Coordinates of C-alpha atoms in Angstrom, one line a residue:
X52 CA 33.4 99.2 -92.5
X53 CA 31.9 96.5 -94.8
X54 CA 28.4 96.8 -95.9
X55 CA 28.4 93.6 -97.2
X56 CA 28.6 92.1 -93.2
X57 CA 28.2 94.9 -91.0
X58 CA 29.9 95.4 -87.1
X59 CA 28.0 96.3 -84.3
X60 CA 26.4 99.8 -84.6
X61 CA 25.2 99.1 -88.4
X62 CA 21.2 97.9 -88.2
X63 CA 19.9 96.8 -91.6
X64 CA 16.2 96.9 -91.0
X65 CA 14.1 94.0 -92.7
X66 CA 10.8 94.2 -91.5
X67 CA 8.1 97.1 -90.2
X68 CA 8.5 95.4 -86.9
X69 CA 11.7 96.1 -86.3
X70 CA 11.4 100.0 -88.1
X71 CA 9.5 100.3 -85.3
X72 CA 11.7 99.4 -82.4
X73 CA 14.1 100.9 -83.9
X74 CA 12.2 104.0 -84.2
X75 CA 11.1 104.1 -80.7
X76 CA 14.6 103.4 -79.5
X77 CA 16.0 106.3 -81.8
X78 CA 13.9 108.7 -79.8
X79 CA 14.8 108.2 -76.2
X80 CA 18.0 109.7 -77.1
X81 CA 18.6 113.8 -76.1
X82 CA 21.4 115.9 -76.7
X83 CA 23.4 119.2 -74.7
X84 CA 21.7 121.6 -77.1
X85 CA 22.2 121.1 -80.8
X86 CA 24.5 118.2 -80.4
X87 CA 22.5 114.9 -81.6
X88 CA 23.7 114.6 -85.5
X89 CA 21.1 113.1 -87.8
X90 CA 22.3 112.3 -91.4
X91 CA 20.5 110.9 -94.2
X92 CA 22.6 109.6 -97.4
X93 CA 20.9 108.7 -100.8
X94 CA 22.5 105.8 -103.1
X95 CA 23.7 108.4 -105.8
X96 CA 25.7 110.5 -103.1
X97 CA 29.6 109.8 -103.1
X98 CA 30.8 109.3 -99.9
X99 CA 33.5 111.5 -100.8
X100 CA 31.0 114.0 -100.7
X101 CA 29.4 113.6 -97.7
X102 CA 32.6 113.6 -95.8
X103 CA 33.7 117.0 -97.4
X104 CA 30.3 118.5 -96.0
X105 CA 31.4 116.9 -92.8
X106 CA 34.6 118.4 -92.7
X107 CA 33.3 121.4 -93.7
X108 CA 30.9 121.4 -90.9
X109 CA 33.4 121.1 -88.4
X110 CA 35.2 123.6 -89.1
X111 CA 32.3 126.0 -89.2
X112 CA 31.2 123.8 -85.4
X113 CA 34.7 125.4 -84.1
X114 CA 32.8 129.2 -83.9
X115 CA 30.1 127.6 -81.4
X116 CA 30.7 129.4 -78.3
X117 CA 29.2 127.3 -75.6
X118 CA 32.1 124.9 -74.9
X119 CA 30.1 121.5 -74.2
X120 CA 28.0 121.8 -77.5
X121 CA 31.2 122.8 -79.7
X122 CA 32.8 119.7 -78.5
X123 CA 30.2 117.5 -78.5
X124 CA 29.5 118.6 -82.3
X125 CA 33.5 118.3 -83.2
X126 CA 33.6 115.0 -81.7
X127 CA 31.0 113.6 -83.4
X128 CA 31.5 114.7 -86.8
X129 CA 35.6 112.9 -86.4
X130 CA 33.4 110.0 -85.3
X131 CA 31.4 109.7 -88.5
X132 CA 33.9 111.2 -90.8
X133 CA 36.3 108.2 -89.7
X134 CA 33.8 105.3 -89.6
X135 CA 33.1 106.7 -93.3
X136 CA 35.8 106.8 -94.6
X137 CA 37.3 104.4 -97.4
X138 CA 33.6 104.1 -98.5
X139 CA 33.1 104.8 -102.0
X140 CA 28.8 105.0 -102.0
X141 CA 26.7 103.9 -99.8
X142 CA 24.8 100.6 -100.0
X143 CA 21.5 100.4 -102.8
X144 CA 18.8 101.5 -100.2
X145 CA 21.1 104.3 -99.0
X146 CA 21.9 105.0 -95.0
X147 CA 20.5 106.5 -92.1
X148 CA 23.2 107.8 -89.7
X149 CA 22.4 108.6 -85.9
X150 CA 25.2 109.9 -83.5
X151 CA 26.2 111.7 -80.9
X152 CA 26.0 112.2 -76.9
X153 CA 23.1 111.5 -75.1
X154 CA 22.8 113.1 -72.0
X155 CA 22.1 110.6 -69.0
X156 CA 21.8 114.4 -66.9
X157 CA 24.2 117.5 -66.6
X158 CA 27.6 116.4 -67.0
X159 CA 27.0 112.9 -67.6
X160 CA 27.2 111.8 -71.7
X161 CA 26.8 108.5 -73.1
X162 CA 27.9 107.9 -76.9
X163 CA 25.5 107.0 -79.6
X164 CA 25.9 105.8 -82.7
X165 CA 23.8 103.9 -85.1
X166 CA 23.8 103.2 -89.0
X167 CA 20.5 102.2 -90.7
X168 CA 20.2 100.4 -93.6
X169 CA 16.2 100.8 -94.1
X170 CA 14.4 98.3 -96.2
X171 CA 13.0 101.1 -98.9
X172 CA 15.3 103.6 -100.8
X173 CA 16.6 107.0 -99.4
X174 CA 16.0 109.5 -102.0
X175 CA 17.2 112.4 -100.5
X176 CA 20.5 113.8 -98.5
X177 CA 19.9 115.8 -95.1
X178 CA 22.3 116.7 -92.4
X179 CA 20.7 117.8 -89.5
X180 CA 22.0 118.5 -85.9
X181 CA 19.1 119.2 -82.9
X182 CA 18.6 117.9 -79.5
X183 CA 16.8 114.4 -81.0
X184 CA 17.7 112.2 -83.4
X185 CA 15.1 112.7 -86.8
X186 CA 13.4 109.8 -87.6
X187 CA 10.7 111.3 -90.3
X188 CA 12.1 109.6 -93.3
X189 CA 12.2 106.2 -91.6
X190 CA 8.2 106.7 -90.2
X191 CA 7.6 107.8 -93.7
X192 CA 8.6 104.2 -94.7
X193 CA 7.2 102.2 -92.1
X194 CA 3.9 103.8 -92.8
X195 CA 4.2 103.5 -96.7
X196 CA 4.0 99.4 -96.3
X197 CA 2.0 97.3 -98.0
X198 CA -1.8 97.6 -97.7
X199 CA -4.5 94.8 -98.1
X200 CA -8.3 95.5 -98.0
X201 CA -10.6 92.7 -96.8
X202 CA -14.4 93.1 -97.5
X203 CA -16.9 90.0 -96.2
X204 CA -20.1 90.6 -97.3
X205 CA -23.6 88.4 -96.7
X206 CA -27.4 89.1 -97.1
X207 CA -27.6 92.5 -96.2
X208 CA -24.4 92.8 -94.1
X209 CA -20.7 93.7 -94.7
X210 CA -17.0 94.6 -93.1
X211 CA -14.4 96.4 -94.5
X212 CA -11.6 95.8 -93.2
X213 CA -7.3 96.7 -93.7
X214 CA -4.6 94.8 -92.9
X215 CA -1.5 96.5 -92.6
X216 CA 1.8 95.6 -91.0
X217 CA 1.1 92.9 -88.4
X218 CA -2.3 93.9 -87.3
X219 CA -6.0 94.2 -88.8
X220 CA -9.0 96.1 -88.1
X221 CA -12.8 96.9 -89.3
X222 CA -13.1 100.2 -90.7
X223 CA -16.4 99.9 -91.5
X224 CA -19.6 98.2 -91.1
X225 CA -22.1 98.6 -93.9
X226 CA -26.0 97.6 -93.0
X227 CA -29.2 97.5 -95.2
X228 CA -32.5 95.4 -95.0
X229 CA -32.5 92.4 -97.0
X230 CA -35.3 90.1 -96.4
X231 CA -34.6 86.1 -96.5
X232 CA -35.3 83.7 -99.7
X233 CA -38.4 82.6 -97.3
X234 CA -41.2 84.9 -98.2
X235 CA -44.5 85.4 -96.6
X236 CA -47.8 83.6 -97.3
X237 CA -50.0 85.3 -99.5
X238 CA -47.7 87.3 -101.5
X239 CA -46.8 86.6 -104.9
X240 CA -43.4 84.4 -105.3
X241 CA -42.4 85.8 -108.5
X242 CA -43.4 89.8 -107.5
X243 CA -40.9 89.0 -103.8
X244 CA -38.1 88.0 -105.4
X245 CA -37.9 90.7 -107.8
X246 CA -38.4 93.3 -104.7
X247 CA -35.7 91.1 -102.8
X248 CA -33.3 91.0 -105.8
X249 CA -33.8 94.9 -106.3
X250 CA -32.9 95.2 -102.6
X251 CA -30.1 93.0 -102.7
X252 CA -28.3 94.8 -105.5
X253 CA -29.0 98.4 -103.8
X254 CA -27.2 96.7 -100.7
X255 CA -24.2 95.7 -103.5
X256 CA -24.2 98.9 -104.8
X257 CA -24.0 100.7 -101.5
X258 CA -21.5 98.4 -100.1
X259 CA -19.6 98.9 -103.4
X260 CA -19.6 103.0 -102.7
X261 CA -17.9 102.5 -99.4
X262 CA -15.8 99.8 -100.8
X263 CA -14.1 102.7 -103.5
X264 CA -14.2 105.8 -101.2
X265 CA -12.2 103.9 -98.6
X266 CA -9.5 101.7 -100.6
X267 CA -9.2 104.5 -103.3
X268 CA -7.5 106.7 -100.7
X269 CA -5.1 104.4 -99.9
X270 CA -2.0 104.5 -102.8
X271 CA -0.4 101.3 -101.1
X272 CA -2.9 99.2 -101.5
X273 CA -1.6 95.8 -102.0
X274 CA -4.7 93.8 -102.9
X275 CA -8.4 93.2 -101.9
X276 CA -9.7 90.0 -100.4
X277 CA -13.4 89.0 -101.0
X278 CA -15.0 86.7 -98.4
X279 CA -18.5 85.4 -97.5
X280 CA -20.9 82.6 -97.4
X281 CA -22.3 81.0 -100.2
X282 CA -22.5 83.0 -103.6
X283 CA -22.6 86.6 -101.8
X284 CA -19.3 87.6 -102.5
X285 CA -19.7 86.2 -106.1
X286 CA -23.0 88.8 -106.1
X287 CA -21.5 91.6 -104.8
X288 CA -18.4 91.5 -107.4
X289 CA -20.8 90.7 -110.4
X290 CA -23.4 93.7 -109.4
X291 CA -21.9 96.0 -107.0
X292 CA -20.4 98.6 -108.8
X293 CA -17.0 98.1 -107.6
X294 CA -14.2 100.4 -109.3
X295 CA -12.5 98.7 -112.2
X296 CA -9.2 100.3 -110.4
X297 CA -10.0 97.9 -107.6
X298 CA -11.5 95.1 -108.9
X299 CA -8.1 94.5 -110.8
X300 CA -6.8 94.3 -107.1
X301 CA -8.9 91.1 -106.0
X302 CA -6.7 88.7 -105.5
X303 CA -9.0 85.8 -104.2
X304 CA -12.4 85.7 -103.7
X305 CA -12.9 83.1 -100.7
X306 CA -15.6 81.7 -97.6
X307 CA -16.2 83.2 -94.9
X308 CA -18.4 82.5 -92.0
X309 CA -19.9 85.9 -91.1
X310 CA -20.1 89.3 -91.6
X311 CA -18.1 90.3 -88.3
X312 CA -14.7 90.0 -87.2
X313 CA -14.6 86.2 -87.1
X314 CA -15.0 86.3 -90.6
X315 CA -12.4 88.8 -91.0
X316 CA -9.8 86.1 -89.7
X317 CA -11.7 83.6 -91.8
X318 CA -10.9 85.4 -94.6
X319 CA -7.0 86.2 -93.5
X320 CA -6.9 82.5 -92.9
X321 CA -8.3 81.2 -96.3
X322 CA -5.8 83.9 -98.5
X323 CA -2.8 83.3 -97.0
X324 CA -0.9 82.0 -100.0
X325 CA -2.2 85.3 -101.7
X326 CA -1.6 87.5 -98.7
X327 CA 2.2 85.4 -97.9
X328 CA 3.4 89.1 -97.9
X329 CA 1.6 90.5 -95.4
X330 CA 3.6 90.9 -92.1
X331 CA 0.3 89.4 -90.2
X332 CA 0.4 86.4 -92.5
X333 CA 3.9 85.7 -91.9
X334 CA 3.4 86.4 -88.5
X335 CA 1.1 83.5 -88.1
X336 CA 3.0 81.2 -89.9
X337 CA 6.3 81.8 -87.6
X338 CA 4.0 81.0 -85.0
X339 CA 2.5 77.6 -86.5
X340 CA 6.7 76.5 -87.1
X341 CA 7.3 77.3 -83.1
X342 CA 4.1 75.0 -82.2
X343 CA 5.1 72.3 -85.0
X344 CA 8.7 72.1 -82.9
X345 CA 7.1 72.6 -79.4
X346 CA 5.1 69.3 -79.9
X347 CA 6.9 67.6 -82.4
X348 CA 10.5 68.4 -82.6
X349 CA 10.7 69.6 -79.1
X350 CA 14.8 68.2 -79.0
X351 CA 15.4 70.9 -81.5
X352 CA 14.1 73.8 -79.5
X353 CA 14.7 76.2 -76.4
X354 CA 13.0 78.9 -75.0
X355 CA 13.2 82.1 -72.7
X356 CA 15.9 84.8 -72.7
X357 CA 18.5 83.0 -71.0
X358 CA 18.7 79.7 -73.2
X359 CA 17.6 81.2 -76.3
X360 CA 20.1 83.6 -76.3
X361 CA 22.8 80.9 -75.4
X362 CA 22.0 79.4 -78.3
X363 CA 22.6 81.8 -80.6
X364 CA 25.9 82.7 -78.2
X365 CA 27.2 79.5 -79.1
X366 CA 26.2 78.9 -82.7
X367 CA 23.3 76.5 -82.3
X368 CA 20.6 78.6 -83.7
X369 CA 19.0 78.5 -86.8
X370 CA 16.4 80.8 -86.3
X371 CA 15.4 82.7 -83.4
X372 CA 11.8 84.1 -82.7
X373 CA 11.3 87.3 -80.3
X374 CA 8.0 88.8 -79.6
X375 CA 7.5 92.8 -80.1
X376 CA 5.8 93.4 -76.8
X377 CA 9.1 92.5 -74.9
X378 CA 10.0 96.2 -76.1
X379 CA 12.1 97.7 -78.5
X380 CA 16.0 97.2 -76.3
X381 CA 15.0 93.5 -76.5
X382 CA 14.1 93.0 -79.9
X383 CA 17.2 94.9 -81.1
X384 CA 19.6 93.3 -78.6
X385 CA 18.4 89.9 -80.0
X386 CA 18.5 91.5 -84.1
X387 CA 22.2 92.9 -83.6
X388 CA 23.7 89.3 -82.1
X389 CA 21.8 87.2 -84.8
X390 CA 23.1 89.7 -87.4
X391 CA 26.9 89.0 -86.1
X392 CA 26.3 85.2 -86.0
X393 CA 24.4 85.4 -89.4
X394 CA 21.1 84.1 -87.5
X395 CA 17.4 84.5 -89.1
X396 CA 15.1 86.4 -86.2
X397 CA 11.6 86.5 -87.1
X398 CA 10.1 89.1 -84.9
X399 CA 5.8 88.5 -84.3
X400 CA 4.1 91.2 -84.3
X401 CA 1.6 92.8 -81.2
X402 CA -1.2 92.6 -83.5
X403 CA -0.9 88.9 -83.9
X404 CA -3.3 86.4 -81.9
X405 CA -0.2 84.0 -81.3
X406 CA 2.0 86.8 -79.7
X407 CA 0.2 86.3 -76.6
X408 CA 1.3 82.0 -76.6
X409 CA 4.8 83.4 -77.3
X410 CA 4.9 85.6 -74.1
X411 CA 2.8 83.8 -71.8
X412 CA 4.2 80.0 -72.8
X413 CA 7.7 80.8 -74.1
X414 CA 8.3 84.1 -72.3
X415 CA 9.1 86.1 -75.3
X416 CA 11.5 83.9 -76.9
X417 CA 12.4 80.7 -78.7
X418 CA 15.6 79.2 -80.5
X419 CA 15.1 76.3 -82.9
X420 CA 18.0 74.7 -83.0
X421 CA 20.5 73.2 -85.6
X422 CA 21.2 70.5 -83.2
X423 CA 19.8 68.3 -80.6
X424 CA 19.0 70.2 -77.4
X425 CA 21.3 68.1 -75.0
X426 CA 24.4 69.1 -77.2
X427 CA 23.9 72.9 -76.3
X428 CA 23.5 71.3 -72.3
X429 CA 26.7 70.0 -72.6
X430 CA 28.3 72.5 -73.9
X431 CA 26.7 74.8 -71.0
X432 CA 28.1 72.1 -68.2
X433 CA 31.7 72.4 -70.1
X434 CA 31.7 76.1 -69.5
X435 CA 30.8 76.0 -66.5
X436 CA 32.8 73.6 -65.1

């Protein structure tokens, strides 16, 4: 086993999209009893190690009465023991091993067997055997990603919003009455915009309370966004009170249109080069390079399943783009043969506007190519002939 270039049945996870998937696939799986083996193997552990505990847990499987189970748990153990073996340590991040047999119904057992490479350090060893795989320490991870907080703010309005993974939303809308520059006849100029600017900074200073209870909680967070029209969100960061803690989090302060979910993805849009690690961001981007080929370099690009994935059969593909609403058994079908052909797949999020164009024009997936499109034709004719 090489972790270097890893054979079928070794996942190294990249991205929260495919944690995920992988995730959801891990817990379809059900065992005869105890018999589904989970184990979990930190960077500092020798392998050595690990496969004397193995061993060791074999030989104490051999007192399990019920025949099926004892076998089952035997079996699987020699499995791991010899895929594991030769290994001096396990790669930087650690692993994440997942075997066993997975019972189709009584008396009918397919084999399992996955090894995770996850994108964030194991810290910790665990050997666990139950009736599911355990997936806790990889949700752990996939929910500990990167955090942004977006706040648009005009006259007397305000969202708050987080973006995390490849989705946003509003968390909160903060109200409060601010009249408009135009005052009413017969009142003193001078004596309204004092009242107006005192009400304006309240409004600041409320938002600004909101702003820390909400993005204090949150020990991920990335960075903060400020959006708006005009010289509101200027304002707000000047005289709203906002926790030093946070305001050392802004990362750009840019327009907005609006106070309201448009101005959200005004805001996303306008920050990207300070939000280019955001799964969302990159998301969108992916999306712009698969338009920029579908109209321009259209020679140099296939899509659906069938062509798509004969491109990367036959070695054409550069990069290949699947959507996450085709399901977790696609998107890892399409991760495991790009990671055998050394492919790039960039995976687009549900959360994203685009993943809808991806489905509903490409159905779910596009290759762009590393040559013209009628080369891959011709070497489809040749096989078939």
């Amino acid at each position: 086993m090489s972790f270097n270039r890893p054979p079928n049945g070794v996942y190294y996870i990249k991205t929260p999209v495919e944690m995920r998937a992988f995730i959801n696939l891990l817990k379809k799986f059900r065992g005869y009893a105890t018999t589904l083996i989970t184990l979990y193997i930190n960077s500092e552990r020798p392998i050595p190690d690990v496969l004397n505990l193995l061993r060791s847990e074999w030989s104490t499987a051999s007192n399990i009465k019920d025949k099926t189970t004892r076998t089952h748990v035997q079996d699987t153990l020699e499995r791991i023991i010899n895929n594991l073996k030769g290994e001096a340590k396990a790669p930087e991040n650690g692993m994440a091993v997942f075997a066993g047999f997975h019972m189709i119904n009584q008396g009918n057992y397919e084999w399992v067997y996955y090894v995770v490479v996850p994108p964030q350090p194991i810290y910790t060893f665990k050997y666990i055997c139950d009736t599911a795989f355990h997936t806790e320490i990889l949700e752990d991870q996939m929910h500990a990603g990167v955090v942004y907080g977006i706040v648009v703010v005009e006259r007397g309005e305000a969202v708050i919003a987080l973006l995390k993974g490849g989705q946003w939303e509003v968390v909160k809308t903060v109200e409060f009455f601010v009249p408009s520059k135009h005052h009413a006849g017969g009142q003193s100029a001078n004596r309204f915009k004092r009242q107006t600017e005192h009400l304006a900074e309240t409004f600041y200073k409320v938002l600004a309370e909101e702003v820390n209870k909400i993005f204090l909680q949150i020990p991920t967070l990335k960075g903060i966004i400020v959006g708006g029209p005009g010289p509101t969100k200027e304002d707000f960061l000047e005289e709203g009170g906002l926790d030093y803690r946070l305001k050392d989090k802004v990362l750009a302060v840019v327009p907005a249109c609006c106070a309201n979910e448009y101005g959200v993805v005004e805001a996303i849009k306008n920050a990207q080069e300070q939000l280019k690690e955001s799964e969302y961001v990159h998301a969108k981007e992916v999306m712009e390079k698969v338009m920029y080929y579908a109209v321009r370099k259209s020679d140099y690009m296939v899509y659906g399943k069938e062509r798509a994935l004969k491109a990367l059969e036959m070695g054409m593909a550069e990069t290949i783009v699947v959507a996450e609403e085709l399901g977790e058994d696609a998107v890892l079908e399409v991760v495991m043969k790009a990671e055998e052909k050394g492919v790039k797949v960039e995976v687009v999020p549900k959360g994203v506007e685009e993943s809808k164009t991806l489905m509903q024009a490409f159905g779910g997936y596009v290759a762009l190519l590393s040559t013209p499109v009628w080369v891959l034709e011709q070497q489809i004719q040749a096989e078939a002939a």
